[in-house]
PDB file of C-alpha atoms in Angstrom:
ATOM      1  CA  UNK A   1     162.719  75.186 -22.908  1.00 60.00           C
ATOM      2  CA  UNK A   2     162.555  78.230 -25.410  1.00 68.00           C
ATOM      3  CA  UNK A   3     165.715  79.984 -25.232  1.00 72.00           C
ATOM      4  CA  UNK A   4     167.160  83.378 -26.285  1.00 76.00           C
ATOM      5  CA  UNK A   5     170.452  83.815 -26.466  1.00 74.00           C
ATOM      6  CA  UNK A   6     172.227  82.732 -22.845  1.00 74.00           C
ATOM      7  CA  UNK A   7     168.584  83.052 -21.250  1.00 81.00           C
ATOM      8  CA  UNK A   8     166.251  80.367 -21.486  1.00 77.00           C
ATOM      9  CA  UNK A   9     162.297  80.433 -20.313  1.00 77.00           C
ATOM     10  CA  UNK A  10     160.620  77.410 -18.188  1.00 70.00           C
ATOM     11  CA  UNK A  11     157.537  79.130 -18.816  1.00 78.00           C
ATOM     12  CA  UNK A  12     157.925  81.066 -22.141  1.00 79.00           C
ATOM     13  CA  UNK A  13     153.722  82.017 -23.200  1.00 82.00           C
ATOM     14  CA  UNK A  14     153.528  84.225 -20.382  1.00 84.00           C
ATOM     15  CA  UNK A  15     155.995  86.333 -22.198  1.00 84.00           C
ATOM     16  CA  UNK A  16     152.690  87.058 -24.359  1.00 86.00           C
ATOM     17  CA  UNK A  17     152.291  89.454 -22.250  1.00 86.00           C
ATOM     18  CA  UNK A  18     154.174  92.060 -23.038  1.00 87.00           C
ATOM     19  CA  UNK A  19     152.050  92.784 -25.916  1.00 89.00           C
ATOM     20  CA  UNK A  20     149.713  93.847 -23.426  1.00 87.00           C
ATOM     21  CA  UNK A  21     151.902  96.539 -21.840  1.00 87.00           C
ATOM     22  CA  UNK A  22     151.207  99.546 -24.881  1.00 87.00           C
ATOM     23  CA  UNK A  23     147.885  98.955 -23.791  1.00 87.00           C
ATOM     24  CA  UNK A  24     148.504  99.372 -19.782  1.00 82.00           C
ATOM     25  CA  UNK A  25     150.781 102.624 -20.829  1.00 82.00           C
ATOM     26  CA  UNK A  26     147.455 104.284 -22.429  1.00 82.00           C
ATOM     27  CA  UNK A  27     145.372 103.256 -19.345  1.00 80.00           C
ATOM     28  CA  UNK A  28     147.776 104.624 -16.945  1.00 77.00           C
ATOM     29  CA  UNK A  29     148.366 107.474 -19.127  1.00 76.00           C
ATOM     30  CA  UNK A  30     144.451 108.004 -19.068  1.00 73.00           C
ATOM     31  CA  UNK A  31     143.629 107.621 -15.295  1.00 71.00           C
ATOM     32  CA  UNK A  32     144.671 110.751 -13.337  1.00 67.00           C
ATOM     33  CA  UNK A  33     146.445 110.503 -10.372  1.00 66.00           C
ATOM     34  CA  UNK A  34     144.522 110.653  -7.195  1.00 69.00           C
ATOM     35  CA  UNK A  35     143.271 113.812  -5.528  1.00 70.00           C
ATOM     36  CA  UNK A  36     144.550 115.553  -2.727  1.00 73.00           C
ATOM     37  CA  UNK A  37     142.571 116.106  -0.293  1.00 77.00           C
ATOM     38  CA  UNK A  38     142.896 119.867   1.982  1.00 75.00           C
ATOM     39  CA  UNK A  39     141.085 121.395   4.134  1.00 78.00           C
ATOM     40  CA  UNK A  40     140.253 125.233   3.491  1.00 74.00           C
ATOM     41  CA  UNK A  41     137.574 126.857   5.106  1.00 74.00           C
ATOM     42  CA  UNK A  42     138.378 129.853   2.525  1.00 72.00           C
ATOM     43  CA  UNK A  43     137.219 127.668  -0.638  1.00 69.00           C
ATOM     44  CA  UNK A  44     133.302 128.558   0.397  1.00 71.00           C
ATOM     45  CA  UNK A  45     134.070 131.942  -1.011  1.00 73.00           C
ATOM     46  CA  UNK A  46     134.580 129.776  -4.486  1.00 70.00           C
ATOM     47  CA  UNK A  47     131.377 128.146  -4.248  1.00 73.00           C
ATOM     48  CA  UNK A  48     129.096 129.110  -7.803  1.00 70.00           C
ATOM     49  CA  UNK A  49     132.003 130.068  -9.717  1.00 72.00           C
ATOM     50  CA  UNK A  50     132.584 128.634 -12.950  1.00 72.00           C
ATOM     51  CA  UNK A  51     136.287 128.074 -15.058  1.00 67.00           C
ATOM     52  CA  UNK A  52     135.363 127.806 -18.752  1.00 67.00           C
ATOM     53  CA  UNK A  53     139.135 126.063 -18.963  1.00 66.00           C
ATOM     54  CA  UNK A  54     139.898 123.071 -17.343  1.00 61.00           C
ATOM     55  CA  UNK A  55     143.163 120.594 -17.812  1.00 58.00           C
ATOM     56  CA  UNK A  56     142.925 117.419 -16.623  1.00 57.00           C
ATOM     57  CA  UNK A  57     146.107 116.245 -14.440  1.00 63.00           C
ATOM     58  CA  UNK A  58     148.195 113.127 -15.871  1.00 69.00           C
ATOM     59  CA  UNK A  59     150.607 111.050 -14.194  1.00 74.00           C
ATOM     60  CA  UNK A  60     153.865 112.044 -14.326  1.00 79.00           C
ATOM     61  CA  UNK A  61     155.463 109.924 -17.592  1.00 81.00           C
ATOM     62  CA  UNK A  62     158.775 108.897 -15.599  1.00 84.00           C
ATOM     63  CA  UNK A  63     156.385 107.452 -13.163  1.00 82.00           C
ATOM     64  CA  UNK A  64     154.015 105.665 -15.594  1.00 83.00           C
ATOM     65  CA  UNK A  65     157.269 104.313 -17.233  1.00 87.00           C
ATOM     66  CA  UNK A  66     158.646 103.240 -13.815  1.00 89.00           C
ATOM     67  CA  UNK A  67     155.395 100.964 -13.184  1.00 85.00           C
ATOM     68  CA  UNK A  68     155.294  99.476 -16.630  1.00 88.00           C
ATOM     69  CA  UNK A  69     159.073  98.270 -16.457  1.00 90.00           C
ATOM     70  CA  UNK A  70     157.834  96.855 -12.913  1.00 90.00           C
ATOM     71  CA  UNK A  71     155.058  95.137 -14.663  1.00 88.00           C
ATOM     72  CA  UNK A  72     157.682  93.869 -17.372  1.00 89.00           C
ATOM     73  CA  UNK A  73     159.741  92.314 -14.761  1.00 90.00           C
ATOM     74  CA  UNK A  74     157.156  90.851 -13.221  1.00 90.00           C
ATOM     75  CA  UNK A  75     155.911  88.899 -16.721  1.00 89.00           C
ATOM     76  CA  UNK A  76     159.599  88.173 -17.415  1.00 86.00           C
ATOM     77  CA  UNK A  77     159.979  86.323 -13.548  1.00 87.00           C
ATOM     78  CA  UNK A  78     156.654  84.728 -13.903  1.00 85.00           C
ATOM     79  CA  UNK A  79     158.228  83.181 -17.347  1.00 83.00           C
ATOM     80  CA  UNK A  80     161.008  81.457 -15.167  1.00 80.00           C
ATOM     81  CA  UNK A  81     164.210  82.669 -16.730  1.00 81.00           C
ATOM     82  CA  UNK A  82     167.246  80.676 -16.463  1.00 75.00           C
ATOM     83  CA  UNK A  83     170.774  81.480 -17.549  1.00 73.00           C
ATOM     84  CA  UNK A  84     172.522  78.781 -19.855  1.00 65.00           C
ATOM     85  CA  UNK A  85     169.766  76.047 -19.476  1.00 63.00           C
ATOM     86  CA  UNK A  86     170.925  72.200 -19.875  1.00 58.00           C
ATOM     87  CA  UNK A  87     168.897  70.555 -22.170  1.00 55.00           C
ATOM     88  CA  UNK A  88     166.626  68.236 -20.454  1.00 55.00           C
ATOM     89  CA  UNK A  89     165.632  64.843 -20.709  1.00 55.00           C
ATOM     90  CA  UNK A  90     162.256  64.248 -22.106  1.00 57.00           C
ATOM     91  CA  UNK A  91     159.758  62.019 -22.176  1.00 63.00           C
ATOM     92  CA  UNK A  92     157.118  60.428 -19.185  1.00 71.00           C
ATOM     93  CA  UNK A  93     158.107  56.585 -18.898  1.00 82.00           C
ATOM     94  CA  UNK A  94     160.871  55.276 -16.929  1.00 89.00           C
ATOM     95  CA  UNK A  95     164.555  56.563 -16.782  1.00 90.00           C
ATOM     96  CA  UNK A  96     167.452  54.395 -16.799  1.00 90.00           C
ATOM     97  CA  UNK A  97     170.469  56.331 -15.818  1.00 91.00           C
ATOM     98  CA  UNK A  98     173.834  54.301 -17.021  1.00 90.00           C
ATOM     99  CA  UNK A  99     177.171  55.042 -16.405  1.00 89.00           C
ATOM    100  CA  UNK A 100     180.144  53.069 -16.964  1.00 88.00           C
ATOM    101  CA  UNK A 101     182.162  53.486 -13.755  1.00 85.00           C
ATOM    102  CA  UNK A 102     185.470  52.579 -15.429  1.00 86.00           C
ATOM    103  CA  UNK A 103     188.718  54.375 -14.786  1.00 82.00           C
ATOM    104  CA  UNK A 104     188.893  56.675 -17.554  1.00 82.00           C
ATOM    105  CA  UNK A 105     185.969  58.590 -15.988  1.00 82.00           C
ATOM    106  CA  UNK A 106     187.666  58.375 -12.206  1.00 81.00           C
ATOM    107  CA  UNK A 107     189.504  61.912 -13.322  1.00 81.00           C
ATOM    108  CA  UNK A 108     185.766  64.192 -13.147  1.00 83.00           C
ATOM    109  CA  UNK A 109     183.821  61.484 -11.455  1.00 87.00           C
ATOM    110  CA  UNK A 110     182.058  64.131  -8.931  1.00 88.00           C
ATOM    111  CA  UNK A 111     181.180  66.289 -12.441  1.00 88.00           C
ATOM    112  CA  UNK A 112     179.880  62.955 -13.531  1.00 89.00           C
ATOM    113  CA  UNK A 113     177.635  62.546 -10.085  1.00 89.00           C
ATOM    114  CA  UNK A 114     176.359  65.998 -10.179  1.00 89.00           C
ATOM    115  CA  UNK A 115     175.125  65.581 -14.023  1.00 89.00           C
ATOM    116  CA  UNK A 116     173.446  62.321 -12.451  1.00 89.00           C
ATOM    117  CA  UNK A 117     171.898  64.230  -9.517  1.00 90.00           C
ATOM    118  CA  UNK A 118     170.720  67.161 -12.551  1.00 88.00           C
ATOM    119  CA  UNK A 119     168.779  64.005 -14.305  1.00 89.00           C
ATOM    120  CA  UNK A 120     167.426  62.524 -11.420  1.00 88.00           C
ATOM    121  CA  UNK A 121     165.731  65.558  -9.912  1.00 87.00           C
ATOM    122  CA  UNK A 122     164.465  66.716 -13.500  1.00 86.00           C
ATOM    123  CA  UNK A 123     162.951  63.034 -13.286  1.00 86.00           C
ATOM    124  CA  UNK A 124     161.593  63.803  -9.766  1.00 86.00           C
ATOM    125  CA  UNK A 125     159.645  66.945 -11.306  1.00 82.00           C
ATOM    126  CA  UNK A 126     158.364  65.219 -14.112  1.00 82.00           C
ATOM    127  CA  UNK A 127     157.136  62.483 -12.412  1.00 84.00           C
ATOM    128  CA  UNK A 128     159.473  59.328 -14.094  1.00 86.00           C
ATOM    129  CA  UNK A 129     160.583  56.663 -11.663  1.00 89.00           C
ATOM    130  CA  UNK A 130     164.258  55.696 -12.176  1.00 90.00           C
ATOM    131  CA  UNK A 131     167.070  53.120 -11.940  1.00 88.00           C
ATOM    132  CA  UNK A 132     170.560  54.083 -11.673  1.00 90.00           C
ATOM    133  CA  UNK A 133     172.815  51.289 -12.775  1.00 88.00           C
ATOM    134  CA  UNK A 134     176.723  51.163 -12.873  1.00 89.00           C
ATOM    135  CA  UNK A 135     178.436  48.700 -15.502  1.00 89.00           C
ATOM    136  CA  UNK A 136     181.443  47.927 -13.633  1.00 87.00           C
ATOM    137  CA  UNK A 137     178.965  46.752 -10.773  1.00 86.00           C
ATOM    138  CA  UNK A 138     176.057  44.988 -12.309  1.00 84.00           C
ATOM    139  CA  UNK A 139     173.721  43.884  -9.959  1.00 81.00           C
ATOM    140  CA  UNK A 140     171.714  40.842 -10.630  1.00 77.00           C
ATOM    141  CA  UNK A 141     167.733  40.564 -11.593  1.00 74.00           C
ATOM    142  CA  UNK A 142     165.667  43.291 -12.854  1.00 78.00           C
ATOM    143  CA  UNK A 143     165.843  47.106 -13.195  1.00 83.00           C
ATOM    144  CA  UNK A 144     164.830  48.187  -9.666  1.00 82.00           C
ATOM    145  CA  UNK A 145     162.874  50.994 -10.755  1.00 87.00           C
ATOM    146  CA  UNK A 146     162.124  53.463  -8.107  1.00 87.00           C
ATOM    147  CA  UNK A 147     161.504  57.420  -7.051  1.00 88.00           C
ATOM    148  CA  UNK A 148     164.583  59.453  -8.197  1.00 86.00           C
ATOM    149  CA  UNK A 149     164.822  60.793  -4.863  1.00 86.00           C
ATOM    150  CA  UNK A 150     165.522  57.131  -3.241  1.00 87.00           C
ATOM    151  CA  UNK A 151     168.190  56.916  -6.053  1.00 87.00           C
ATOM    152  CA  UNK A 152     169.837  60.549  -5.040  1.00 87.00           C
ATOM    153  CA  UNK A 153     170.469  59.830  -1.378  1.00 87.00           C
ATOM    154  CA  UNK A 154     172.686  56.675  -2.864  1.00 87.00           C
ATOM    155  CA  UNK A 155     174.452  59.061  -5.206  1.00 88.00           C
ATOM    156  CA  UNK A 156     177.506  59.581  -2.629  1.00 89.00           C
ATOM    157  CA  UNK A 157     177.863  55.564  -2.158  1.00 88.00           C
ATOM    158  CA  UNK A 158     178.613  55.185  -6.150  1.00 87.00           C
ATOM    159  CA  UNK A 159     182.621  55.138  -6.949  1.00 88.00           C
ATOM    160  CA  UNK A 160     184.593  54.464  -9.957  1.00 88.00           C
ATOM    161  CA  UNK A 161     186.335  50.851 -10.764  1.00 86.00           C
ATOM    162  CA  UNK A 162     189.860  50.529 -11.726  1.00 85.00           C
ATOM    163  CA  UNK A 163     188.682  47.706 -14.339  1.00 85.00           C
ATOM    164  CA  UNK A 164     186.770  47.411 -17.642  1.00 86.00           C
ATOM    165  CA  UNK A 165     183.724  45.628 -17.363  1.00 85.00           C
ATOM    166  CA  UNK A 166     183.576  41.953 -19.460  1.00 86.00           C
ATOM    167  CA  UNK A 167     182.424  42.435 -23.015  1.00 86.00           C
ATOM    168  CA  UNK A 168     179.973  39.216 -22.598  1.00 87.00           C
ATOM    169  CA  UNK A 169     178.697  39.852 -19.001  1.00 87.00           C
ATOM    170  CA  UNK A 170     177.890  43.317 -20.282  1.00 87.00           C
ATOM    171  CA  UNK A 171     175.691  42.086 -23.405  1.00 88.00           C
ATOM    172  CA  UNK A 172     174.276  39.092 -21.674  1.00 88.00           C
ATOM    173  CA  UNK A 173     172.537  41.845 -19.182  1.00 87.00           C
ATOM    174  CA  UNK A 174     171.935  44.345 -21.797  1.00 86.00           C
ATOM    175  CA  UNK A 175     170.110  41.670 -23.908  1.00 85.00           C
ATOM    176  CA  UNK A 176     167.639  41.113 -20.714  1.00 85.00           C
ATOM    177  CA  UNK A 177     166.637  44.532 -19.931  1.00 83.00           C
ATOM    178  CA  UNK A 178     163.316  44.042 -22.229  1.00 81.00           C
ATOM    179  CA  UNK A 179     161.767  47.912 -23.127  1.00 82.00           C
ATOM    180  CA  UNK A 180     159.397  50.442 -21.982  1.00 86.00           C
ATOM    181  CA  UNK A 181     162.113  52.505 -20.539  1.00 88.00           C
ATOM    182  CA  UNK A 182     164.424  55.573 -21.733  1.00 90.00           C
ATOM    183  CA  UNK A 183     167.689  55.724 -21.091  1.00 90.00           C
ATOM    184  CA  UNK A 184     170.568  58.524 -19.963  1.00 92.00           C
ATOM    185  CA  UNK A 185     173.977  56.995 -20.600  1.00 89.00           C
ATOM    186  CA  UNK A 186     176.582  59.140 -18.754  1.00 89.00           C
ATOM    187  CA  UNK A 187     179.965  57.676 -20.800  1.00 86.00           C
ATOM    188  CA  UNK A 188     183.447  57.553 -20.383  1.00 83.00           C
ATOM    189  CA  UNK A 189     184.461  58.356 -23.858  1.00 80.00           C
ATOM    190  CA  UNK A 190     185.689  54.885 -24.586  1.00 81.00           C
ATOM    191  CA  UNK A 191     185.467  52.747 -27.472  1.00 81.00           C
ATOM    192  CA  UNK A 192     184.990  49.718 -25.262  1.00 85.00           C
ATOM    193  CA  UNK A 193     184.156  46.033 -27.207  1.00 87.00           C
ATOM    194  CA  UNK A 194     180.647  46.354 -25.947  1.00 87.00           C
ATOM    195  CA  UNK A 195     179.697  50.034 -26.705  1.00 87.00           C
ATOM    196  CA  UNK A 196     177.791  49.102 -29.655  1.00 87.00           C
ATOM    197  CA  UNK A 197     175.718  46.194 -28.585  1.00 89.00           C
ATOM    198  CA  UNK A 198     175.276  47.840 -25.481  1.00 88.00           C
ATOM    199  CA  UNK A 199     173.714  50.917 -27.604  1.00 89.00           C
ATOM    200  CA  UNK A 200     171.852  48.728 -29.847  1.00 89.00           C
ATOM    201  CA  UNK A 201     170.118  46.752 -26.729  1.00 88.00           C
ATOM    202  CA  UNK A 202     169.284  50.393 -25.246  1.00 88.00           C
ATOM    203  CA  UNK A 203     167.634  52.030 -28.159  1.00 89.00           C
ATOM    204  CA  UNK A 204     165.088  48.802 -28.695  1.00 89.00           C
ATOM    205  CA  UNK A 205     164.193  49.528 -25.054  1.00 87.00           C
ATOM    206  CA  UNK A 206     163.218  53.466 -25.886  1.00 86.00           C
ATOM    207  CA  UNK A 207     165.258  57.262 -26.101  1.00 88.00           C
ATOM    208  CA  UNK A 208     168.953  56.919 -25.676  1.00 88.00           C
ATOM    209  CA  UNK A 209     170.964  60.286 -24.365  1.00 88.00           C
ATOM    210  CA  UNK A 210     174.526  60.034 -24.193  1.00 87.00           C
ATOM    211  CA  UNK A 211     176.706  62.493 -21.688  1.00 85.00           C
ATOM    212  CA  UNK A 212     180.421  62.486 -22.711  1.00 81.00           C
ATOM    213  CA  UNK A 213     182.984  65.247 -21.596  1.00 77.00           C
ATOM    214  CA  UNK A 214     184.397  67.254 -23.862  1.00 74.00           C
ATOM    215  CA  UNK A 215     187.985  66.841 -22.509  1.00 76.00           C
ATOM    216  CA  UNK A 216     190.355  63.395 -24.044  1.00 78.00           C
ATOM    217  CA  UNK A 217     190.942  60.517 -21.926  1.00 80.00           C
ATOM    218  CA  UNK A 218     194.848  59.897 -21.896  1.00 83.00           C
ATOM    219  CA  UNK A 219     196.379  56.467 -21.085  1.00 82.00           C
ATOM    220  CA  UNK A 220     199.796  55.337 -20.375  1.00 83.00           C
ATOM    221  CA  UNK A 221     201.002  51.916 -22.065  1.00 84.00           C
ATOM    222  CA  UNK A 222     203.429  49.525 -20.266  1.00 86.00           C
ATOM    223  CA  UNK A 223     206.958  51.488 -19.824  1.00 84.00           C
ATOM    224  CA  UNK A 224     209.353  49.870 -22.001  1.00 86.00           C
ATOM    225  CA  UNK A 225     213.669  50.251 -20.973  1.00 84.00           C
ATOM    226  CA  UNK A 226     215.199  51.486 -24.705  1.00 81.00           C
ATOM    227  CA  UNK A 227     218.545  52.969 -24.949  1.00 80.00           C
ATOM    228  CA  UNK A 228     219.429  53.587 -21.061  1.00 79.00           C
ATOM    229  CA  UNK A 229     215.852  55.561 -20.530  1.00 83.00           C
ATOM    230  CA  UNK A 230     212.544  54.500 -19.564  1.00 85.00           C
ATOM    231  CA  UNK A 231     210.467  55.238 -22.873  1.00 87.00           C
ATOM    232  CA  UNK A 232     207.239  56.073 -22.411  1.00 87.00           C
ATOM    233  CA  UNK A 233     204.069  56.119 -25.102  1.00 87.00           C
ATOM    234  CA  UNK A 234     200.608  58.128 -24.049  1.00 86.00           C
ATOM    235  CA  UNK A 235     197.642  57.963 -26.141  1.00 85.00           C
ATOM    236  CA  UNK A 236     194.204  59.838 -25.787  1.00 83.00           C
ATOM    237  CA  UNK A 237     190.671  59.360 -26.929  1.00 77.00           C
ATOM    238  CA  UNK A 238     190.043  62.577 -28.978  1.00 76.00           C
ATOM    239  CA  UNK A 239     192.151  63.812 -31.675  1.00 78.00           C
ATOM    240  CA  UNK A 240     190.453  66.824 -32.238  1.00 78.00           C
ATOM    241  CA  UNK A 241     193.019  69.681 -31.403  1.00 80.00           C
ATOM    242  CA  UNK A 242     196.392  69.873 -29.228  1.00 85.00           C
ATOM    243  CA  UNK A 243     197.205  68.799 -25.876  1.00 83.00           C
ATOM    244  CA  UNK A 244     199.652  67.777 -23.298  1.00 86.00           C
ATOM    245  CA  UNK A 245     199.347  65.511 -20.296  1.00 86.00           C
ATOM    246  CA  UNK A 246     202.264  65.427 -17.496  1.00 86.00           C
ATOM    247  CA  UNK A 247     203.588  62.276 -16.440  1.00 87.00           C
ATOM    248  CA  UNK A 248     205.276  62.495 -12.861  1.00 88.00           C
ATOM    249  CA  UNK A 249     207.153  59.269 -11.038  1.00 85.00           C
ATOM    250  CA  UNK A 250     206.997  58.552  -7.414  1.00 86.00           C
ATOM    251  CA  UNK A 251     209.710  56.313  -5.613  1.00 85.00           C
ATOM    252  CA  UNK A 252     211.599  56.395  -2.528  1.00 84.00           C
ATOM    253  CA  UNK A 253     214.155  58.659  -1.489  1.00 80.00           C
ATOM    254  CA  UNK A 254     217.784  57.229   0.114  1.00 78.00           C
ATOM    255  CA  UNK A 255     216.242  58.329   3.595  1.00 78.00           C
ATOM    256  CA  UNK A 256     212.989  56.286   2.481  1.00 79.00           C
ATOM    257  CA  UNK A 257     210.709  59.384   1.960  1.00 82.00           C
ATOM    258  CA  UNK A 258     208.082  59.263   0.110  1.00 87.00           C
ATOM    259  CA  UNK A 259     209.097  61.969  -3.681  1.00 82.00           C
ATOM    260  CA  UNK A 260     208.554  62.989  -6.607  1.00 84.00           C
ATOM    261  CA  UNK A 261     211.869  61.461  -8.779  1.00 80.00           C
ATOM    262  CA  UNK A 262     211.137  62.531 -11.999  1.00 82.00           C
ATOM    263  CA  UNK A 263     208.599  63.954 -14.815  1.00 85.00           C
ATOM    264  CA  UNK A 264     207.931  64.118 -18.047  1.00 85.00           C
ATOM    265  CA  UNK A 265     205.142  66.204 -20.794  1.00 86.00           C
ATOM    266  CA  UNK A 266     203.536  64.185 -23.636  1.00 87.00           C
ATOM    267  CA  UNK A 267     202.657  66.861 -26.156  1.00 87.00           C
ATOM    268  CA  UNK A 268     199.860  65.972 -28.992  1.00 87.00           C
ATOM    269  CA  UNK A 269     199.631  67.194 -31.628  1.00 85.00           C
ATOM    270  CA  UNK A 270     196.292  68.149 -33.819  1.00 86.00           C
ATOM    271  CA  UNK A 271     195.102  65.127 -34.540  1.00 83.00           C
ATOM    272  CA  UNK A 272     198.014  63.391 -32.972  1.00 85.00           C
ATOM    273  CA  UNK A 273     196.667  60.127 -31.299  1.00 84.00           C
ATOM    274  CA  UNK A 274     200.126  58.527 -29.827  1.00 87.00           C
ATOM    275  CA  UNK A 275     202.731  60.840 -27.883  1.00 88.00           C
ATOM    276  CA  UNK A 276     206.020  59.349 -27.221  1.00 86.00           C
ATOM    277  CA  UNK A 277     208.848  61.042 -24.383  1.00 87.00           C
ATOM    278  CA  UNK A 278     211.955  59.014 -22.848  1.00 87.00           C
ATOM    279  CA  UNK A 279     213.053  59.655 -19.039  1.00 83.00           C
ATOM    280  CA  UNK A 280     216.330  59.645 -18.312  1.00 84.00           C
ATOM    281  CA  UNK A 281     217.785  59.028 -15.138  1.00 80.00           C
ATOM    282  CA  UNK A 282     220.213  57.026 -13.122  1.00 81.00           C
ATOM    283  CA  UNK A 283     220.244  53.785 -12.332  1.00 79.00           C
ATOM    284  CA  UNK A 284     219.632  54.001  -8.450  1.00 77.00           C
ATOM    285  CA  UNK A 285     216.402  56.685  -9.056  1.00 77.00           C
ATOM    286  CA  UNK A 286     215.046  54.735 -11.864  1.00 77.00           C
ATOM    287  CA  UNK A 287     214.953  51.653  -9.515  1.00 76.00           C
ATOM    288  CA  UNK A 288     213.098  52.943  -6.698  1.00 79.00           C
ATOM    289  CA  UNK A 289     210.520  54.165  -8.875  1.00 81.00           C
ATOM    290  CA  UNK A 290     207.004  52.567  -7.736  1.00 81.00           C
ATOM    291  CA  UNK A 291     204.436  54.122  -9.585  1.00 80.00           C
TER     292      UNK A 291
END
């Protein structure tokens, strides 16, 4: 897709022709309007008369410029113009559409689906059959390769894991794919123990394109008791720039209600990977804390 500025074209040649519209100007400019036609009985009396000057009428210029900016805008629609185009996946052979399904992607997983949905129907158009596979749910045999509209009614079905998947079960079905297929990884950011072989296995089977958001993934290590508070440590996948994530801890109330009893902000700093922050409270909230 040929692109200027925000504005991309689906069909950009027929923009060609707008060189042509100089050219219709001059032959609108040249052909008169249309005649009126009167009837006067009193024009017989004109009849063998002869006007040695004569001035040919022109349409009006507003007018001609009216119909060549129609013309324009027709050319430019015909071009199909679309604001901020995605880049597209190429190519004509199968599509493999992998995403990992862990946790850290749980926080946009609808963004995540409608990407998918974005790849699938560009596969639709061009013609690709696809397989949609999810690592945390591996499902054994071969790639069931199939019409990308099949795979977008199951779209809604597909949910984020609270696990990792194994390193070895990952590798072990990476290493059996075979090739003759492209591939449109939809990540989670991670640096998981399989991420390279898992790459390496993909691009010997064809075209790898990898989605990954643009915001961190934060974590929370195991809450440690230090010094009468609950200290806390927070780390996040990107570096690049600050941040802050808010921690919040749910418990019980003395009636049994279901509250918020306390909260916390981990604050990173540019290219700050660890953020540290210690809750204090007393010893009868901290207790019914559950999560």
């Amino acid at each position: 897709m040929w692109s200027i500025g925000p504005i991309g074209f689906g069909a950009p040649w027929l923009l060609l022709g707008l060189i042509a519209l100089p050219i219709l100007w001059l032959l609108l400019r040249a052909v008169p309007p249309a005649p009126i036609r009167r009837r006067f009985p009193g024009v017989a009396l004109l009849l063998g008369l002869t006007d040695d000057e004569t001035q040919t009428d022109r349409t009006p210029w507003w007018l001609l410029l009216l119909r060549t900016l129609a013309v324009a805008a027709a050319i430019v629609g015909f071009a199909g113009p679309v604001l901020n185009p995605q880049d597209r996946t190429g190519g004509d052979g199968p599509l493999l559409v992998l995403m990992d399904g862990t946790w850290a992607g749980a926080s946009d997983w609808t963004r995540r689906i409608e990407r998918v949905d974005v790849v699938l129907g560009e596969a639709l158009q061009a013609g690709r059959e696809t397989a949609v596979v999810v690592l945390t749910d591996i499902q054994a045999g071969d790639l069931a390769f199939r019409s990308a509209d099949a795979w977008s009614a199951e779209l809604p079905n597909l949910e984020p894991a609270a696990w990792v998947p194994d390193a070895d079960a990952v590798i072990s079905w990476a290493d059996g794919l075979g090739s003759g297929f492209d591939t449109y990884w939809v990540s989670d950011g991670l640096d998981h123990p399989w991420r390279a072989g898992l790459l390496s296995a993909l691009q010997n089977a064809g075209a790898v394109s990898v989605f990954e958001a643009q915001r961190p993934v934060f974590g929370l290590r195991p809450a440690r008791f230090q010094d009468g508070a609950i200290a806390l440590e927070a780390v996040r996948s990107r570096t690049t720039g600050a941040s802050e994530a808010t921690v919040i801890g749910h418990g019980l109330d003395p009636s049994g209600t279901p509250r918020q009893l306390t909260s916390g902000t981990f604050v990173f700093g540019d290219g700050e990977k660890v953020a540290s922050i210690a809750l204090s409270l007393p010893p009868e909230l901290r207790n019914r804390i559950t999560r």
